[in-house]
Short mmCIF file of C-alpha atoms in Angstrom, two decimals:
data_model
loop_
_atom_site.label_atom_id
_atom_site.label_comp_id
_atom_site.label_asym_id
_atom_site.label_seq_id
_atom_site.Cartn_x
_atom_site.Cartn_y
_atom_site.Cartn_z
CA MET A 106 138.96 129.12 28.97
CA ILE A 107 141.47 126.71 28.23
CA LEU A 108 143.89 127.59 25.09
CA ARG A 109 146.20 124.55 23.87
CA THR A 110 149.65 124.76 22.66
CA ARG A 111 150.68 122.39 20.11
CA TYR A 112 154.10 120.61 20.63
CA GLU A 113 156.77 118.13 19.83
CA GLN A 114 156.46 115.64 22.86
CA THR A 115 159.84 113.86 24.51
CA GLU A 116 159.48 110.29 25.31
CA ALA A 117 159.89 111.52 29.69
CA HIS A 118 157.41 114.15 28.39
CA ALA A 119 154.78 112.00 27.33
CA ARG A 120 155.30 110.13 30.22
CA GLU A 121 154.61 112.36 32.65
CA MET A 122 151.24 113.71 30.68
CA ALA A 123 150.66 110.08 30.77
CA ALA A 124 151.03 110.08 34.81
CA CYS A 125 149.15 113.11 35.01
CA ALA A 126 146.07 111.78 33.13
CA GLU A 127 146.21 109.00 35.52
CA ILE A 128 145.93 110.82 38.61
CA VAL A 129 143.20 113.23 37.32
CA ASP A 130 140.84 109.23 36.22
CA ALA A 131 142.03 107.79 39.69
CA ASP A 132 141.68 110.46 42.46
CA LYS A 133 138.27 111.09 43.01
CA CYS A 134 139.46 114.17 44.31
CA TRP A 135 139.57 116.02 40.80
CA HIS A 136 136.27 114.41 39.60
CA LYS A 137 133.70 116.52 39.29
CA GLU A 138 130.66 115.46 41.13
CA THR A 139 133.75 115.65 44.25
CA LEU A 140 134.86 119.88 42.80
CA ASP A 141 130.70 120.54 42.75
CA SER A 142 130.52 120.01 46.90
CA TYR A 143 133.08 122.53 47.35
CA ALA A 144 130.66 125.55 48.91
CA ALA A 145 133.21 128.29 48.84
CA LEU A 146 136.86 128.03 46.33
CA ASN A 147 138.65 128.13 49.55
CA GLU A 148 137.93 124.98 50.51
CA PHE A 149 139.47 123.53 47.26
CA TYR A 150 142.58 124.88 47.93
CA LYS A 151 143.50 125.11 51.24
CA GLY A 152 143.95 121.46 51.63
CA TYR A 153 146.76 121.73 49.67
CA PHE A 154 148.27 124.63 51.63
CA SER A 155 147.88 122.83 54.94
CA GLY A 156 150.92 121.02 53.67
CA ALA A 157 154.71 122.39 53.94
CA THR A 158 154.85 123.13 49.99
CA GLY A 159 151.90 125.14 50.41
CA LYS A 160 153.02 126.80 53.31
CA GLU A 161 156.04 128.03 51.49
CA PHE A 162 153.47 129.35 48.64
CA VAL A 163 152.17 131.34 50.94
CA ARG A 164 155.24 132.46 52.52
CA ALA A 165 156.69 133.12 49.09
CA THR A 166 153.22 135.12 47.51
CA LYS A 167 153.31 137.02 50.72
CA ALA A 168 154.40 140.32 49.48
CA ILE A 169 152.96 139.90 46.17
CA ASN A 170 149.28 139.31 48.43
CA ASP A 171 149.70 142.27 50.33
CA GLY A 172 150.15 144.86 46.98
CA SER A 173 147.92 145.88 44.36
CA PRO A 174 146.71 143.09 41.73
CA ILE A 175 148.57 142.68 39.52
CA ARG A 176 149.04 140.04 36.44
CA ILE A 177 150.77 136.52 36.73
CA LEU A 178 151.47 134.03 34.80
CA ASP A 179 151.89 130.40 36.89
CA PHE A 180 154.29 127.93 34.98
CA GLY A 181 153.52 123.98 36.27
CA ALA A 182 150.50 125.07 38.04
CA GLY A 183 149.09 121.76 38.48
CA ARG A 184 145.53 120.83 39.29
CA GLY A 185 145.22 124.91 39.88
CA GLU A 186 145.51 124.91 43.85
CA THR A 187 148.15 128.11 43.71
CA SER A 188 146.55 129.86 40.31
CA LEU A 189 142.67 129.92 42.15
CA TYR A 190 144.46 131.02 45.49
CA LEU A 191 145.91 134.39 43.45
CA ALA A 192 142.65 134.59 41.87
CA ASP A 193 140.83 134.53 45.73
CA HIS A 194 143.64 137.92 46.32
CA GLY A 195 142.45 139.50 43.48
CA HIS A 196 145.28 139.05 40.85
CA THR A 197 144.81 138.62 36.95
CA VAL A 198 146.38 134.85 36.79
CA PHE A 199 147.55 132.91 33.80
CA PRO A 200 148.40 129.69 34.81
CA VAL A 201 150.28 127.20 32.39
CA GLU A 202 149.98 123.80 32.45
CA PRO A 203 151.08 120.81 29.92
CA SER A 204 148.73 117.82 31.47
CA TYR A 205 145.00 118.56 29.74
CA GLU A 206 143.40 117.14 32.01
CA PHE A 207 144.66 119.55 34.40
CA CYS A 208 143.60 122.40 33.10
CA GLN A 209 139.83 120.80 32.83
CA VAL A 210 140.31 120.51 36.42
CA ILE A 211 141.38 124.54 36.29
CA ASP A 212 138.89 125.58 33.86
CA HIS A 213 135.98 123.70 35.85
CA MET A 214 136.83 125.42 39.40
CA SER A 215 137.81 128.47 38.16
CA CYS A 216 134.71 128.90 35.57
CA ARG A 217 132.33 127.61 38.72
CA PHE A 218 133.61 130.43 41.24
CA GLY A 219 133.46 133.39 38.57
CA LYS A 220 137.12 133.95 38.50
CA ASN A 221 136.94 132.53 34.26
CA LEU A 222 141.31 131.66 34.08
CA THR A 223 142.73 131.90 30.50
CA ILE A 224 144.91 128.93 30.73
CA TYR A 225 146.75 127.58 28.70
CA ASN A 226 148.15 123.88 28.16
CA SER A 227 151.35 123.95 27.26
CA SER A 228 155.52 123.21 29.29
CA ALA A 229 157.27 126.18 30.36
CA GLU A 230 159.53 125.74 27.06
CA HIS A 231 157.04 126.12 24.44
CA LEU A 232 154.34 128.85 25.39
CA ASP A 233 153.71 131.19 22.91
CA ILE A 234 151.82 134.64 23.50
CA SER A 235 152.89 138.02 21.77
CA GLY A 236 151.54 141.11 22.63
CA VAL A 237 151.46 141.04 26.60
CA GLU A 238 153.69 141.14 29.81
CA PHE A 239 153.02 140.26 32.70
CA ASP A 240 154.53 141.65 36.45
CA ILE A 241 155.74 138.00 37.97
CA ALA A 242 156.22 134.40 36.70
CA ILE A 243 155.85 132.33 38.90
CA PHE A 244 157.26 127.96 39.36
CA ASN A 245 156.13 126.69 42.11
CA VAL A 246 158.45 123.29 42.47
CA SER A 247 158.04 123.15 38.10
CA LEU A 248 161.40 124.48 36.99
CA HIS A 249 162.77 120.51 37.61
CA HIS A 250 159.37 119.42 35.52
CA CYS A 251 161.12 121.06 32.58
CA ASP A 252 162.24 119.52 29.80
CA ASP A 253 164.39 122.72 28.84
CA PRO A 254 164.56 124.34 31.75
CA LEU A 255 167.08 127.60 30.48
CA MET A 256 164.94 127.94 27.50
CA ALA A 257 161.38 127.70 30.42
CA LEU A 258 163.98 130.51 31.82
CA LYS A 259 163.98 132.64 28.78
CA ASN A 260 160.72 132.53 28.20
CA ALA A 261 159.66 133.27 31.02
CA TYR A 262 162.33 136.35 30.78
CA ARG A 263 160.65 137.34 27.80
CA LEU A 264 157.04 137.28 29.23
CA LEU A 265 157.78 140.16 31.94
CA ARG A 266 157.82 143.69 32.05
CA SER A 267 160.67 145.04 32.49
CA GLY A 268 161.53 145.42 36.30
CA GLY A 269 159.02 142.45 36.76
CA THR A 270 159.58 139.04 38.56
CA LEU A 271 160.31 135.90 38.92
CA LEU A 272 160.34 133.40 41.40
CA LEU A 273 161.17 129.37 41.89
CA VAL A 274 159.15 128.52 45.06
CA SER A 275 160.07 125.02 46.71
CA GLU A 276 162.31 123.81 43.73
CA PRO A 277 164.38 120.62 45.45
CA MET A 278 167.81 120.97 45.42
CA LEU A 279 170.42 118.06 44.25
CA PRO A 280 172.88 117.56 47.06
CA PHE A 281 176.45 118.47 45.92
CA PHE A 282 177.75 114.30 46.24
CA LYS A 283 175.51 113.74 44.26
CA SER A 284 175.34 113.21 40.06
CA HIS A 285 172.41 113.73 38.14
CA GLU A 286 173.31 109.68 37.00
CA GLY A 287 172.84 108.97 40.58
CA MET A 288 169.62 110.58 41.35
CA GLN A 289 168.29 109.05 38.12
CA ARG A 290 168.95 105.69 39.44
CA ASP A 291 167.33 107.04 43.50
CA LEU A 292 164.11 107.91 41.04
CA ALA A 293 163.97 104.37 39.30
CA SER A 294 164.45 102.77 42.43
CA ALA A 295 161.93 104.49 44.98
CA PRO A 296 159.64 106.82 42.91
CA GLU A 297 156.98 107.30 45.55
CA GLU A 298 160.25 109.29 46.68
CA PHE A 299 159.29 112.53 44.33
CA GLY A 300 155.86 112.11 43.56
CA HIS A 301 153.56 110.22 40.52
CA TYR A 302 154.84 112.14 37.45
CA GLY A 303 156.12 108.83 35.24
CA GLY A 304 159.87 109.34 36.40
CA ASN A 305 159.91 113.06 35.06
CA GLU A 306 162.20 114.78 37.32
CA HIS A 307 165.72 116.57 37.22
CA SER A 308 166.71 118.17 39.83
CA TYR A 309 169.87 121.17 40.19
CA HIS A 310 172.94 122.13 42.32
CA HIS A 311 172.53 125.38 43.15
CA ALA A 312 175.29 127.14 41.02
CA GLU A 313 173.50 125.63 38.17
CA TYR A 314 170.45 127.12 38.98
CA VAL A 315 171.83 130.52 39.57
CA SER A 316 173.77 130.00 36.74
CA MET A 317 170.47 129.59 34.76
CA MET A 318 168.58 132.04 35.60
CA ARG A 319 172.00 134.64 34.79
CA GLN A 320 171.91 133.20 31.51
CA ALA A 321 168.18 133.84 30.89
CA GLY A 322 169.20 137.02 31.69
CA PHE A 323 167.71 137.87 35.03
CA ARG A 324 169.26 139.47 37.99
CA ASN A 325 169.28 140.15 41.50
CA ILE A 326 168.84 136.69 42.49
CA LYS A 327 168.17 135.87 45.88
CA SER A 328 167.13 132.58 47.85
CA GLU A 329 165.84 131.84 51.17
CA ILE A 330 165.48 128.70 52.67
CA VAL A 331 162.31 127.42 52.53
CA ALA A 332 158.58 127.15 55.15
CA ARG A 333 159.32 123.14 55.96
CA TYR A 334 162.41 124.57 58.32
CA ARG A 335 160.96 127.50 60.31
CA SER A 336 159.24 125.53 62.48
CA LYS A 337 158.04 122.45 64.32
CA ASP A 338 154.86 122.43 62.75
CA ALA A 339 156.58 122.25 58.74
CA LEU A 340 159.35 120.30 59.71
CA LYS A 341 156.34 117.88 61.64
CA SER A 342 154.26 118.41 58.27
CA SER A 343 157.68 117.10 55.95
CA MET A 344 157.80 113.99 57.99
CA ALA A 345 154.07 112.89 57.55
CA ALA A 346 154.04 113.39 53.74
CA ASP A 347 157.12 110.98 53.54
CA HIS A 348 154.91 107.99 53.47
CA ARG A 349 157.83 105.54 53.53
CA PRO A 350 158.65 102.67 56.40
CA PRO A 351 160.40 103.53 59.51
CA GLY A 352 163.85 103.57 58.63
CA VAL A 353 167.45 104.77 58.16
CA ARG A 354 167.10 106.66 55.71
CA LYS A 355 164.00 107.64 56.88
CA GLN A 356 165.77 109.11 60.82
CA LEU A 357 168.65 110.71 58.86
CA LYS A 358 165.31 113.10 57.84
CA TYR A 359 164.21 113.79 60.44
CA ALA A 360 167.63 115.10 61.49
CA TYR A 361 168.48 116.81 59.14
CA LEU A 362 165.21 118.60 59.28
CA ASN A 363 166.34 119.36 62.75
CA THR A 364 169.90 120.00 62.57
CA THR A 365 168.42 122.52 60.09
CA TYR A 366 165.63 123.99 62.52
CA LEU A 367 168.21 124.86 65.01
CA LEU A 368 170.45 126.27 62.76
CA GLU A 369 167.61 128.66 60.96
CA ARG A 370 166.20 129.18 65.01
CA ALA A 371 169.84 130.96 65.92
CA LYS A 372 170.16 132.83 62.99
CA LEU A 373 173.74 130.85 62.24
CA LYS A 374 173.47 132.79 58.87
CA PRO A 375 177.83 131.31 57.93
CA LEU A 376 176.21 127.92 57.97
CA LEU A 377 173.59 128.72 56.78
CA HIS A 378 174.86 130.09 53.37
CA LEU A 379 176.78 126.77 52.56
CA MET A 380 174.22 124.56 53.08
CA LYS A 381 172.55 126.42 50.65
CA VAL A 382 175.57 126.42 48.14
CA LEU A 383 176.01 122.86 48.19
CA SER A 384 172.37 122.05 47.57
CA LEU A 385 171.52 121.12 51.00
CA VAL A 386 168.88 123.18 51.59
CA GLN A 387 165.37 123.09 49.51
CA LEU A 388 165.40 127.41 48.45
CA THR A 389 163.11 129.30 46.94
CA PHE A 390 164.43 131.63 44.90
CA SER A 391 163.90 134.86 43.57
CA ALA A 392 165.52 137.76 40.48
CA SER A 393 164.19 140.14 38.67
CA LYS A 394 164.56 141.33 34.83
#
């Protein structure tokens, strides 16, 4: 079931929604004929979890899936791989996704395999639910797509039960030496490096993520480096996902990934902490209400 929320869209948000609709229309992976070919639900989402981002989601949610069933808000659920993965582990999941076309994919697959999720076609900022509390709110590589991330976090805080958990999984970091204006110039010149979501990207410095969570009311804020730095296989997956032609920038990325991997293997915590603070590594944040 899809519940739609009407709200005024910014120009950038409208471009993003148009880009999402184009992805579903152009990619046969999301057409009904392909979706109906899956014999089991895990066949639908297993491809997502073979990549670096999916592997980090599995790592970050392991404790959740090892525990009792809970109520989960999945903000920016995309085409539903994470929501259906969590539902397959017995949780009651509520996907929140601003793209109606993505919501249709989630709804089709959830109904086909008997999950019957309640899907909120809304941005995180404008989600309006009352009289209900959730155990965990997850933003999986999605907070940086919000036009107003602080408002989105405040909304997540409002909807969580006392003691509930916030997870920001695989948030891209804006390095200390780069400005927001510089990041937007990079996005304009090489959009393929950021995905194809209409140019609506807003990465932040480490201190900015922490500040926004604190302003929203969250406490016990922690961070961990993501799975892509934790094994050679993860490094290979990260490089395989980089479709740029060979060149200096790609060589620098490979050297950077390997250096971080070696630091993680050596458990050099002071250096890793410095890299976190300087926004030089991608992180997963957790916090509590």
